[in-house]
Amino acid sequence: MNESFQRALIVGDASPSAIRGNGIVTGRTGIFTLARFNIPEGFWINGRRSHTRKQLSLANKAIEPLVQPELFEAYTPPSEAVAFFVACFPGSLQYRPESPVSIQVAVPDRYMRGWLFREQIDVFVQRYEQKPAIQDDLATPKLKKNIGKQGTGGTSP
């Protein structure tokens, strides 16, 4: 999966990191660092066990106020953030062990204890595939009356 994820980052011009064994492959686009990990279906707490994922998630301190604003702190626009693509695999080897049951986009809080955003990838992509609604043009032109009856100089007397 690291190889496939790295190819996707290359195609998306997200400057992927090199593949090093089981290390986390990351890419950067805009303010977001993109990474991925696998978990057994329904066991999301497993994502916190990685020291590297915890370190990456600390950057999300800057985007937490967008979801849960602070009452007494001033807002500072984020300069970096992290989002994970989480592949959920079935717990049984009898049920499609080679492919994930679902893939989700997840943005953790800075401590990886909760999720600021979490959504199935197909729902996430549908939002960007929708064509913008076409607005009906309700404007009706009205011509001025007596246009040709004005003086020859172009101004009215």
Backbone as a printed PyTorch tensor [residue, N CA C, xyz], in Angstrom:
tensor([[[  0.8210,  -1.1900,   0.0000],
         [  0.0000,   0.0000,   0.0000],
         [  0.8670,   1.2560,   0.0000]],

        [[  2.0560,   1.1910,   0.5760],
         [  2.9280,   2.3590,   0.5500],
         [  3.2950,   2.7360,  -0.8830]],

        [[  3.5470,   1.7310,  -1.7170],
         [  3.9040,   2.0030,  -3.1140],
         [  2.7500,   2.6670,  -3.8520]],

        [[  1.5340,   2.1690,  -3.6610],
         [  0.3600,   2.7570,  -4.3110],
         [  0.1160,   4.1710,  -3.8120]],

        [[  0.2700,   4.3780,  -2.5240],
         [  0.0600,   5.7000,  -1.9610],
         [  1.1100,   6.6730,  -2.4830]],

        [[  2.3540,   6.2210,  -2.5820],
         [  3.4090,   7.0850,  -3.1030],
         [  3.1300,   7.4610,  -4.5600]],

        [[  2.6630,   6.5010,  -5.3750],
         [  2.3120,   6.8080,  -6.7730],
         [  1.1870,   7.8350,  -6.8400]],

        [[  0.1910,   7.6900,  -5.9720],
         [ -0.9150,   8.6590,  -5.9420],
         [ -0.4100,  10.0470,  -5.5650]],

        [[  0.5220,  10.1240,  -4.6380],
         [  1.0870,  11.4150,  -4.2460],
         [  1.8920,  12.0320,  -5.3930]],

        [[  2.6030,  11.1940,  -6.1370],
         [  3.3700,  11.6920,  -7.2860],
         [  2.4280,  12.2630,  -8.3320]],

        [[  1.3580,  11.5200,  -8.6440],
         [  0.3820,  11.9790,  -9.6390],
         [ -0.2770,  13.2760,  -9.1770]],

        [[ -0.5410,  13.3970,  -7.8940],
         [ -1.1590,  14.5950,  -7.3370],
         [ -0.1680,  15.7210,  -7.0770]],

        [[  1.0880,  15.5500,  -7.4840],
         [  2.1400,  16.5500,  -7.2990],
         [  2.2540,  16.9650,  -5.8380]],

        [[  2.2640,  15.9550,  -4.9410],
         [  2.3020,  16.2090,  -3.5040],
         [  3.6520,  15.9090,  -2.8710]],

        [[  4.7100,  15.8660,  -3.6410],
         [  6.0780,  15.6890,  -3.1300],
         [  6.1950,  14.5760,  -2.1010]],

        [[  6.0360,  13.3030,  -2.4990],
         [  6.0690,  12.2140,  -1.5140],
         [  7.4570,  11.9660,  -0.9320]],

        [[  7.4500,  11.4490,   0.2930],
         [  8.7030,  11.0300,   0.9140],
         [  9.1030,   9.6770,   0.3290]],

        [[ 10.3480,   9.3170,   0.5540],
         [ 10.8420,   8.0350,   0.0440],
         [ 10.2550,   6.8830,   0.8570]],

        [[ 10.1350,   5.7300,   0.2050],
         [  9.6590,   4.5230,   0.8970],
         [ 10.8310,   3.9230,   1.6570]],

        [[ 10.6280,   3.7350,   2.9750],
         [ 11.6530,   3.1320,   3.8210],
         [ 11.0160,   2.0430,   4.6660]],

        [[ 10.9790,   0.8370,   4.1640],
         [ 10.3920,  -0.2820,   4.9070],
         [  8.9360,  -0.0330,   5.2080]],

        [[  8.5680,  -0.1500,   6.4800],
         [  7.1900,   0.0960,   6.9060],
         [  6.9550,   1.5350,   7.3630]],

        [[  7.9340,   2.4060,   7.1230],
         [  7.7960,   3.8080,   7.5420],
         [  6.6190,   4.4700,   6.8440]],

        [[  6.1160,   5.5130,   7.4570],
         [  4.9600,   6.2230,   6.9100],
         [  5.3960,   7.0650,   5.7260]],

        [[  4.7300,   6.8650,   4.5960],
         [  4.9570,   7.6860,   3.4070],
         [  4.0700,   8.9160,   3.5410]],

        [[  4.6660,  10.0830,   3.3860],
         [  3.9080,  11.3230,   3.4820],
         [  4.1090,  12.1530,   2.2210]],

        [[  3.1810,  13.0390,   1.9890],
         [  3.2850,  13.9850,   0.8890],
         [  2.7570,  15.3180,   1.3640]],

        [[  3.1570,  16.3730,   0.7070],
         [  2.7240,  17.7090,   1.1330],
         [  2.1070,  18.4470,  -0.0480]],

        [[  0.9100,  18.9900,   0.1930],
         [  0.2410,  19.8280,  -0.7920],
         [ -0.4390,  20.9650,  -0.0470]],

        [[ -0.1140,  22.1730,  -0.4120],
         [ -0.6380,  23.3260,   0.3200],
         [ -0.1640,  23.2800,   1.7600]],

        [[ -1.0830,  23.4870,   2.6950],
         [ -0.7010,  23.4210,   4.1090],
         [ -0.7900,  21.9940,   4.6480]],

        [[ -1.3450,  21.0680,   3.8590],
         [ -1.5980,  19.7210,   4.3570],
         [ -0.4690,  18.7460,   4.0640]],

        [[ -0.1050,  18.0010,   5.0960],
         [  0.7300,  16.8170,   4.9480],
         [ -0.2340,  15.6420,   4.9010]],

        [[ -0.1120,  14.8040,   3.8810],
         [ -0.9880,  13.6450,   3.7080],
         [ -0.2170,  12.3850,   4.0570]],

        [[ -0.8480,  11.5070,   4.8040],
         [ -0.2350,  10.2400,   5.1920],
         [ -1.3240,   9.1750,   5.1970]],

        [[ -0.9130,   7.9280,   5.3840],
         [ -1.9050,   6.8550,   5.4130],
         [ -1.5210,   5.8330,   6.4580]],

        [[ -2.5380,   5.0830,   6.9220],
         [ -2.2710,   3.9330,   7.7760],
         [ -3.4240,   2.9550,   7.6710]],

        [[ -3.1730,   1.7440,   8.0840],
         [ -4.1660,   0.6650,   8.0460],
         [ -4.6080,   0.3420,   9.4650]],

        [[ -5.8720,  -0.0290,   9.5900],
         [ -6.3900,  -0.4770,  10.8800],
         [ -7.3820,  -1.5980,  10.6470]],

        [[ -7.6140,  -2.4210,  11.6630],
         [ -8.7120,  -3.3740,  11.5660],
         [-10.0290,  -2.6080,  11.6190]],

        [[-11.0150,  -3.0650,  10.9050],
         [-12.3060,  -2.3680,  10.8440],
         [-12.8790,  -2.1690,  12.2440]],

        [[-13.3010,  -0.9410,  12.5230],
         [-13.9480,  -0.6280,  13.7870],
         [-13.0120,  -0.3860,  14.9520]],

        [[-11.6870,  -0.4610,  14.7540],
         [-10.7470,  -0.3260,  15.8620],
         [ -9.8790,   0.9120,  15.6390]],

        [[-10.4700,   2.0930,  15.7120],
         [ -9.7820,   3.3390,  15.3910],
         [ -8.7390,   3.7480,  16.4220]],

        [[ -8.7970,   3.2440,  17.6190],
         [ -7.8360,   3.6150,  18.6530],
         [ -6.4240,   3.1560,  18.2690]],

        [[ -6.3360,   2.1580,  17.4160],
         [ -5.0580,   1.6120,  16.9840],
         [ -4.1950,   2.6630,  16.2900]],

        [[ -4.8060,   3.6960,  15.7390],
         [ -4.0610,   4.7250,  15.0340],
         [ -3.1390,   5.5340,  15.9310]],

        [[ -3.3950,   5.5300,  17.2320],
         [ -2.5910,   6.3190,  18.1740],
         [ -1.2980,   5.6470,  18.5920]],

        [[ -1.1080,   4.4210,  18.2170],
         [  0.0650,   3.6930,  18.7210],
         [  1.3690,   4.1420,  18.0680]],

        [[  1.3030,   4.7760,  16.9340],
         [  2.5100,   5.1770,  16.2130],
         [  3.0320,   6.5180,  16.7100]],

        [[  4.3000,   6.5260,  17.0800],
         [  4.9410,   7.7600,  17.5250],
         [  4.9830,   8.7790,  16.3740]],

        [[  5.2500,   8.3130,  15.1670],
         [  5.3280,   9.2060,  14.0040],
         [  3.9850,   9.8540,  13.7250]],

        [[  2.8940,   9.0990,  13.7910],
         [  1.5630,   9.6820,  13.5590],
         [  1.2280,  10.7110,  14.6340]],

        [[  1.6230,  10.4270,  15.8770],
         [  1.3910,  11.3940,  16.9510],
         [  2.1480,  12.6880,  16.6860]],

        [[  3.4000,  12.5640,  16.2540],
         [  4.2090,  13.7480,  15.9560],
         [  3.5980,  14.5490,  14.8070]],

        [[  3.1480,  13.8680,  13.7580],
         [  2.5180,  14.5470,  12.6270],
         [  1.2660,  15.2900,  13.0760]],

        [[  0.4870,  14.6770,  13.9410],
         [ -0.7940,  15.2430,  14.3650],
         [ -0.6570,  16.5080,  15.2040]],

        [[  0.4900,  16.7260,  15.8040],
         [  0.6870,  17.9360,  16.6030],
         [  0.4750,  19.2070,  15.7710]],

        [[  0.6980,  19.1240,  14.4660],
         [  0.4950,  20.2800,  13.5840],
         [ -0.9680,  20.7080,  13.5420]],

        [[ -1.8810,  19.8090,  13.8620],
         [ -3.3110,  20.1270,  13.7780],
         [ -3.7930,  21.0340,  14.9000]],

        [[ -2.9020,  21.3930,  15.8190],
         [ -3.2760,  22.3600,  16.8580],
         [ -3.7680,  23.6570,  16.2060]],

        [[ -3.1770,  24.0150,  15.0750],
         [ -3.5350,  25.2650,  14.3980],
         [ -4.9120,  25.2200,  13.7400]],

        [[ -5.4090,  24.0220,  13.3940],
         [ -6.7270,  23.9680,  12.7480],
         [ -7.8430,  23.5990,  13.7120]],

        [[ -7.5160,  23.2140,  14.9250],
         [ -8.5510,  22.9000,  15.9180],
         [ -9.5090,  24.0670,  16.1480]],

        [[ -9.0300,  25.3320,  16.1980],
         [ -9.9810,  26.4380,  16.4030],
         [-11.0060,  26.5890,  15.2720]],

        [[-10.7360,  26.0400,  14.1060],
         [-11.7150,  26.0900,  13.0170],
         [-12.9230,  25.2180,  13.3310]],

        [[-12.7040,  24.1520,  14.0960],
         [-13.7780,  23.2310,  14.4610],
         [-14.3340,  23.5600,  15.8400]],

        [[-13.4320,  23.8360,  16.7750],
         [-13.8210,  24.1480,  18.1510],
         [-13.1020,  25.4290,  18.5750]],

        [[-13.7070,  26.6010,  18.3120],
         [-13.0320,  27.8640,  18.6160],
         [-12.7570,  28.0440,  20.1100]],

        [[-11.6520,  28.6950,  20.4090],
         [-11.2840,  29.0230,  21.7830],
         [-11.9470,  30.3400,  22.1740]],

        [[-12.3780,  30.4460,  23.3920],
         [-13.0500,  31.6500,  23.8500],
         [-12.0660,  32.7840,  24.1340]],

        [[-10.9220,  32.4760,  24.7130],
         [-10.0110,  33.5150,  25.1570],
         [ -8.7130,  33.5930,  24.3740]],

        [[ -8.5340,  32.7630,  23.3590],
         [ -7.3090,  32.8010,  22.5640],
         [ -7.5770,  33.4750,  21.2300]],

        [[ -6.5890,  34.1840,  20.7400],
         [ -6.7000,  34.8120,  19.4250],
         [ -6.4970,  33.7460,  18.3370]],

        [[ -7.1900,  33.9100,  17.2440],
         [ -7.0810,  32.9510,  16.1420],
         [ -5.8660,  33.2820,  15.2840]],

        [[ -5.0620,  32.2710,  14.9970],
         [ -3.9230,  32.3950,  14.1020],
         [ -4.1610,  31.4660,  12.9240]],

        [[ -4.1320,  31.9710,  11.6990],
         [ -4.3610,  31.1040,  10.5400],
         [ -3.3280,  29.9660,  10.4880]],

        [[ -3.7570,  28.7500,  10.1530],
         [ -2.8300,  27.6190,  10.1440],
         [ -1.8310,  27.7090,   9.0080]],

        [[ -0.6120,  27.2680,   9.2740],
         [  0.4120,  27.2050,   8.2350],
         [  0.6990,  25.7600,   7.8490]],

        [[  0.2570,  24.8260,   8.6960],
         [  0.4080,  23.4080,   8.3770],
         [ -0.6610,  22.5970,   9.0950]],

        [[ -0.9800,  21.4490,   8.5200],
         [ -1.9790,  20.5350,   9.0870],
         [ -1.7090,  19.1440,   8.5340]],

        [[ -2.3620,  18.1420,   9.1110],
         [ -2.1680,  16.7540,   8.6920],
         [ -3.5080,  16.0890,   8.4590]],

        [[ -3.5930,  15.3080,   7.3950],
         [ -4.7790,  14.4880,   7.1090],
         [ -4.3040,  13.0850,   6.7830]],

        [[ -5.0490,  12.0860,   7.2540],
         [ -4.6990,  10.6890,   7.0110],
         [ -5.7280,  10.0360,   6.1060]],

        [[ -5.2540,   9.1470,   5.2580],
         [ -6.1210,   8.2410,   4.5290],
         [ -6.0480,   6.9320,   5.3010]],

        [[ -7.1600,   6.5190,   5.8680],
         [ -7.1910,   5.3540,   6.7460],
         [ -7.8760,   4.2060,   6.0130]],

        [[ -7.1450,   3.1330,   5.7800],
         [ -7.6920,   1.9440,   5.1300],
         [ -8.1330,   0.9630,   6.2160]],

        [[ -9.4220,   0.6360,   6.2240],
         [ -9.9840,  -0.2780,   7.2230],
         [-10.0830,  -1.6720,   6.6060]],

        [[ -9.3870,  -2.6160,   7.1960],
         [ -9.3860,  -3.9900,   6.7050],
         [-10.2700,  -4.8580,   7.5860]],

        [[-10.8420,  -5.9320,   7.0090],
         [-11.6870,  -6.8180,   7.8190],
         [-10.8400,  -7.5540,   8.8520]],

        [[-11.4810,  -7.9460,   9.9210],
         [-10.7720,  -8.6720,  10.9660],
         [-10.5340, -10.1320,  10.6300]],

        [[-11.1150, -10.6230,   9.5540],
         [-11.0170, -12.0410,   9.2010],
         [-10.2310, -12.2040,   7.9020]],

        [[ -9.3980, -13.2380,   7.8330],
         [ -8.6540, -13.5250,   6.6110],
         [ -9.5320, -14.1800,   5.5400]],

        [[-10.7190, -14.6460,   5.9100],
         [-11.6180, -15.2710,   4.9440],
         [-12.3600, -14.2350,   4.0970]],

        [[-12.4460, -13.0040,   4.5790],
         [-13.2150, -11.9770,   3.8710],
         [-12.2720, -10.9660,   3.2370]],

        [[-11.9960, -11.0850,   1.9780],
         [-11.1700, -10.1650,   1.1850],
         [ -9.9900,  -9.5950,   1.9780]],

        [[ -9.0390, -10.3970,   2.3950],
         [ -7.9420,  -9.8630,   3.2190],
         [ -6.9990,  -8.9370,   2.4530]],

        [[ -7.0050,  -8.9920,   1.1110],
         [ -6.0490,  -8.2160,   0.3370],
         [ -6.5090,  -6.7920,   0.0290]],

        [[ -7.7780,  -6.4890,   0.2700],
         [ -8.2540,  -5.1380,  -0.0350],
         [ -9.0530,  -4.5780,   1.1420]],

        [[ -9.0070,  -3.2620,   1.3110],
         [ -9.7070,  -2.6600,   2.4450],
         [-11.2240,  -2.6920,   2.2710]],

        [[-11.9300,  -2.7670,   3.3830],
         [-13.3860,  -2.7070,   3.3870],
         [-13.8240,  -1.2740,   3.1040]],

        [[-13.0930,  -0.3110,   3.6530],
         [-13.3840,   1.0960,   3.4010],
         [-12.1020,   1.9080,   3.5390]],

        [[-12.1170,   3.0690,   2.9000],
         [-11.0190,   4.0220,   3.0360],
         [-11.6560,   5.3370,   3.4580]],

        [[-11.0870,   5.9490,   4.4720],
         [-11.6520,   7.1840,   5.0060],
         [-10.6020,   8.2820,   5.0470]],

        [[-11.0660,   9.5070,   4.9220],
         [-10.2210,  10.6740,   5.1160],
         [-10.4490,  11.1000,   6.5650]],

        [[ -9.3690,  11.2290,   7.3180],
         [ -9.4980,  11.5560,   8.7380],
         [ -8.4800,  12.6260,   9.1210]],

        [[ -8.9740,  13.6510,   9.8020],
         [ -8.1090,  14.7120,  10.3170],
         [ -8.1880,  14.6410,  11.8470]],

        [[ -7.1000,  14.2120,  12.4870],
         [ -7.1400,  14.0580,  13.9460],
         [ -6.8980,  15.3740,  14.6710]],

        [[ -7.2870,  15.3900,  15.9630],
         [ -6.8830,  16.5280,  16.7820],
         [ -5.3880,  16.3780,  17.0640]],

        [[ -4.8170,  17.3330,  17.7460],
         [ -3.3560,  17.3310,  17.9210],
         [ -2.8340,  16.1410,  18.7120]],

        [[ -3.6620,  15.5240,  19.5610],
         [ -3.2060,  14.3860,  20.3640],
         [ -3.6750,  13.0460,  19.8050]],

        [[ -4.3720,  13.0540,  18.6830],
         [ -4.9550,  11.8530,  18.0680],
         [ -5.9310,  11.1600,  19.0170]],

        [[ -6.6200,  11.9240,  19.8230],
         [ -7.6290,  11.3570,  20.7280],
         [ -9.0230,  11.4570,  20.1260]],

        [[ -9.2010,  12.3490,  19.1840],
         [-10.4920,  12.5440,  18.5270],
         [-10.2710,  12.9930,  17.0960]],

        [[-11.3550,  13.1210,  16.3560],
         [-11.2650,  13.4670,  14.9450],
         [-11.9610,  14.7840,  14.6780]],

        [[-11.2420,  15.7030,  14.0440],
         [-11.8230,  16.9720,  13.6450],
         [-12.6860,  16.7890,  12.3940]],

        [[-12.3090,  15.8040,  11.5910],
         [-13.0610,  15.4770,  10.3790],
         [-12.7970,  14.0180,  10.0720]],

        [[-13.8560,  13.3020,   9.6840],
         [-13.7090,  11.8850,   9.3230],
         [-14.8550,  11.5320,   8.3910]],

        [[-14.5160,  11.0190,   7.1790],
         [-15.5430,  10.7440,   6.1870],
         [-15.0600,   9.6900,   5.2020]],

        [[-15.9880,   8.8700,   4.7150],
         [-15.6670,   7.8750,   3.6870],
         [-15.1170,   8.5870,   2.4570]],

        [[-14.1300,   8.0090,   1.8030],
         [-13.4870,   8.6450,   0.6580],
         [-14.4610,   8.8600,  -0.5070]],

        [[-15.3900,   7.9290,  -0.7230],
         [-16.3320,   8.0940,  -1.8400],
         [-17.2780,   9.2680,  -1.5920]],

        [[-17.6970,   9.4910,  -0.3570],
         [-18.5470,  10.6370,  -0.0250],
         [-17.7430,  11.9320,  -0.1790]],

        [[-16.4900,  11.8980,   0.2640],
         [-15.6020,  13.0520,   0.1660],
         [-15.3830,  13.4540,  -1.2900]],

        [[-15.1360,  12.4820,  -2.1510],
         [-14.8800,  12.7550,  -3.5670],
         [-16.1480,  13.2390,  -4.2810]],

        [[-17.3040,  12.7060,  -3.9140],
         [-18.5650,  13.1300,  -4.5500],
         [-18.7940,  14.6290,  -4.3830]],

        [[-18.3740,  15.1800,  -3.2900],
         [-18.5530,  16.6060,  -3.0510],
         [-17.8370,  17.4290,  -4.1140]],

        [[-16.7080,  16.9320,  -4.6140],
         [-15.9290,  17.6690,  -5.6020],
         [-16.2980,  17.2990,  -7.0330]],

        [[-17.0370,  16.2190,  -7.2200],
         [-17.4590,  15.8200,  -8.5550],
         [-18.7870,  16.4540,  -8.9630]],

        [[-19.5050,  17.0290,  -8.0170],
         [-20.7880,  17.6490,  -8.3360],
         [-20.5610,  18.8880,  -9.1830]],

        [[-21.3850,  19.0220, -10.2150],
         [-21.3080,  20.2020, -11.0520],
         [-22.0210,  21.3420, -10.3290]],

        [[-21.5050,  22.5390, -10.4750],
         [-22.1750,  23.6510,  -9.8080],
         [-23.5740,  23.8620, -10.3660]],

        [[-24.4820,  24.2510,  -9.5090],
         [-25.8550,  24.4830,  -9.9340],
         [-25.8910,  25.6820, -10.8770]],

        [[-26.6590,  25.5370, -11.9510],
         [-26.7810,  26.6110, -12.9220],
         [-27.8890,  27.5340, -12.4550]],

        [[-27.5600,  28.7870, -12.3800],
         [-28.5350,  29.7710, -11.9250],
         [-29.2750,  30.3070, -13.1390]],

        [[-30.6080,  30.2850, -13.0910],
         [-31.4150,  30.8110, -14.1820],
         [-31.2140,  32.3170, -14.2810]],

        [[-31.1090,  32.7800, -15.5140],
         [-30.9760,  34.2080, -15.7560],
         [-32.3670,  34.8130, -15.8230]],

        [[-32.7570,  35.5160, -14.7940],
         [-34.0910,  36.0910, -14.7170],
         [-34.1140,  37.5570, -15.1590]],

        [[-32.9970,  38.0570, -15.6610],
         [-32.9470,  39.4410, -16.1120],
         [-33.7450,  39.5840, -17.4030]],

        [[-34.5650,  40.6200, -17.4960],
         [-35.3400,  40.8860, -18.7220],
         [-34.9890,  42.2860, -19.1920]],

        [[-34.4380,  42.3890, -20.3820],
         [-34.0590,  43.7130, -20.8790],
         [-35.2960,  44.5400, -21.2220]],

        [[-35.2260,  45.8340, -20.9470],
         [-36.2940,  46.7640, -21.2950],
         [-35.6610,  47.9290, -22.0490]],

        [[-36.1920,  48.2120, -23.2080],
         [-35.6740,  49.3130, -24.0100],
         [-36.2860,  50.6250, -23.5500]],

        [[-35.4970,  51.6670, -23.6500],
         [-36.0000,  52.9880, -23.2920],
         [-36.9860,  53.4440, -24.3610]],

        [[-37.9860,  54.1670, -23.9580],
         [-38.9820,  54.6960, -24.8880],
         [-38.4550,  55.9660, -25.5330]],

        [[-38.9350,  56.2430, -26.7410],
         [-38.6340,  57.4730, -27.4820],
         [-37.1570,  57.6530, -27.7750]],

        [[-36.4320,  56.5950, -28.0060],
         [-35.0010,  56.6940, -28.2990],
         [-34.7720,  57.4150, -29.6250]],

        [[-35.5200,  57.0870, -30.6710],
         [-35.2990,  57.6680, -31.9840],
         [-35.9020,  59.0490, -32.1370]],

        [[-36.6250,  59.5390, -31.1980],
         [-37.3290,  60.8130, -31.3350],
         [-36.5860,  61.9670, -30.6810]],

        [[-35.3720,  61.7290, -30.2210],
         [-34.6010,  62.8090, -29.5950],
         [-33.9650,  63.6730, -30.6830]],

        [[-33.3950,  64.7680, -30.2840],
         [-32.7690,  65.6860, -31.2310],
         [-31.6200,  65.0190, -31.9810]],

        [[-31.2400,  65.5970, -33.1030],
         [-30.2030,  65.0010, -33.9620],
         [-28.8380,  65.0770, -33.3640]],

        [[-28.5900,  65.9280, -32.4230],
         [-27.2760,  66.0610, -31.8100],
         [-26.9970,  65.0040, -30.7690]],

        [[-27.9620,  64.1550, -30.5130],
         [-27.7470,  63.1060, -29.5470],
         [-28.1510,  63.5110, -28.1380]],

        [[-28.5100,  64.7590, -27.9430],
         [-28.9750,  65.1880, -26.6250],
         [-30.4110,  65.6810, -26.7480]],

        [[-31.1410,  65.6110, -25.7240],
         [-32.5170,  66.0820, -25.7820],
         [-32.5530,  67.5690, -25.4980]],

        [[-33.5790,  68.2640, -26.0470],
         [-33.6330,  69.7160, -25.8660],
         [-33.8720,  70.1260, -24.4410]]])
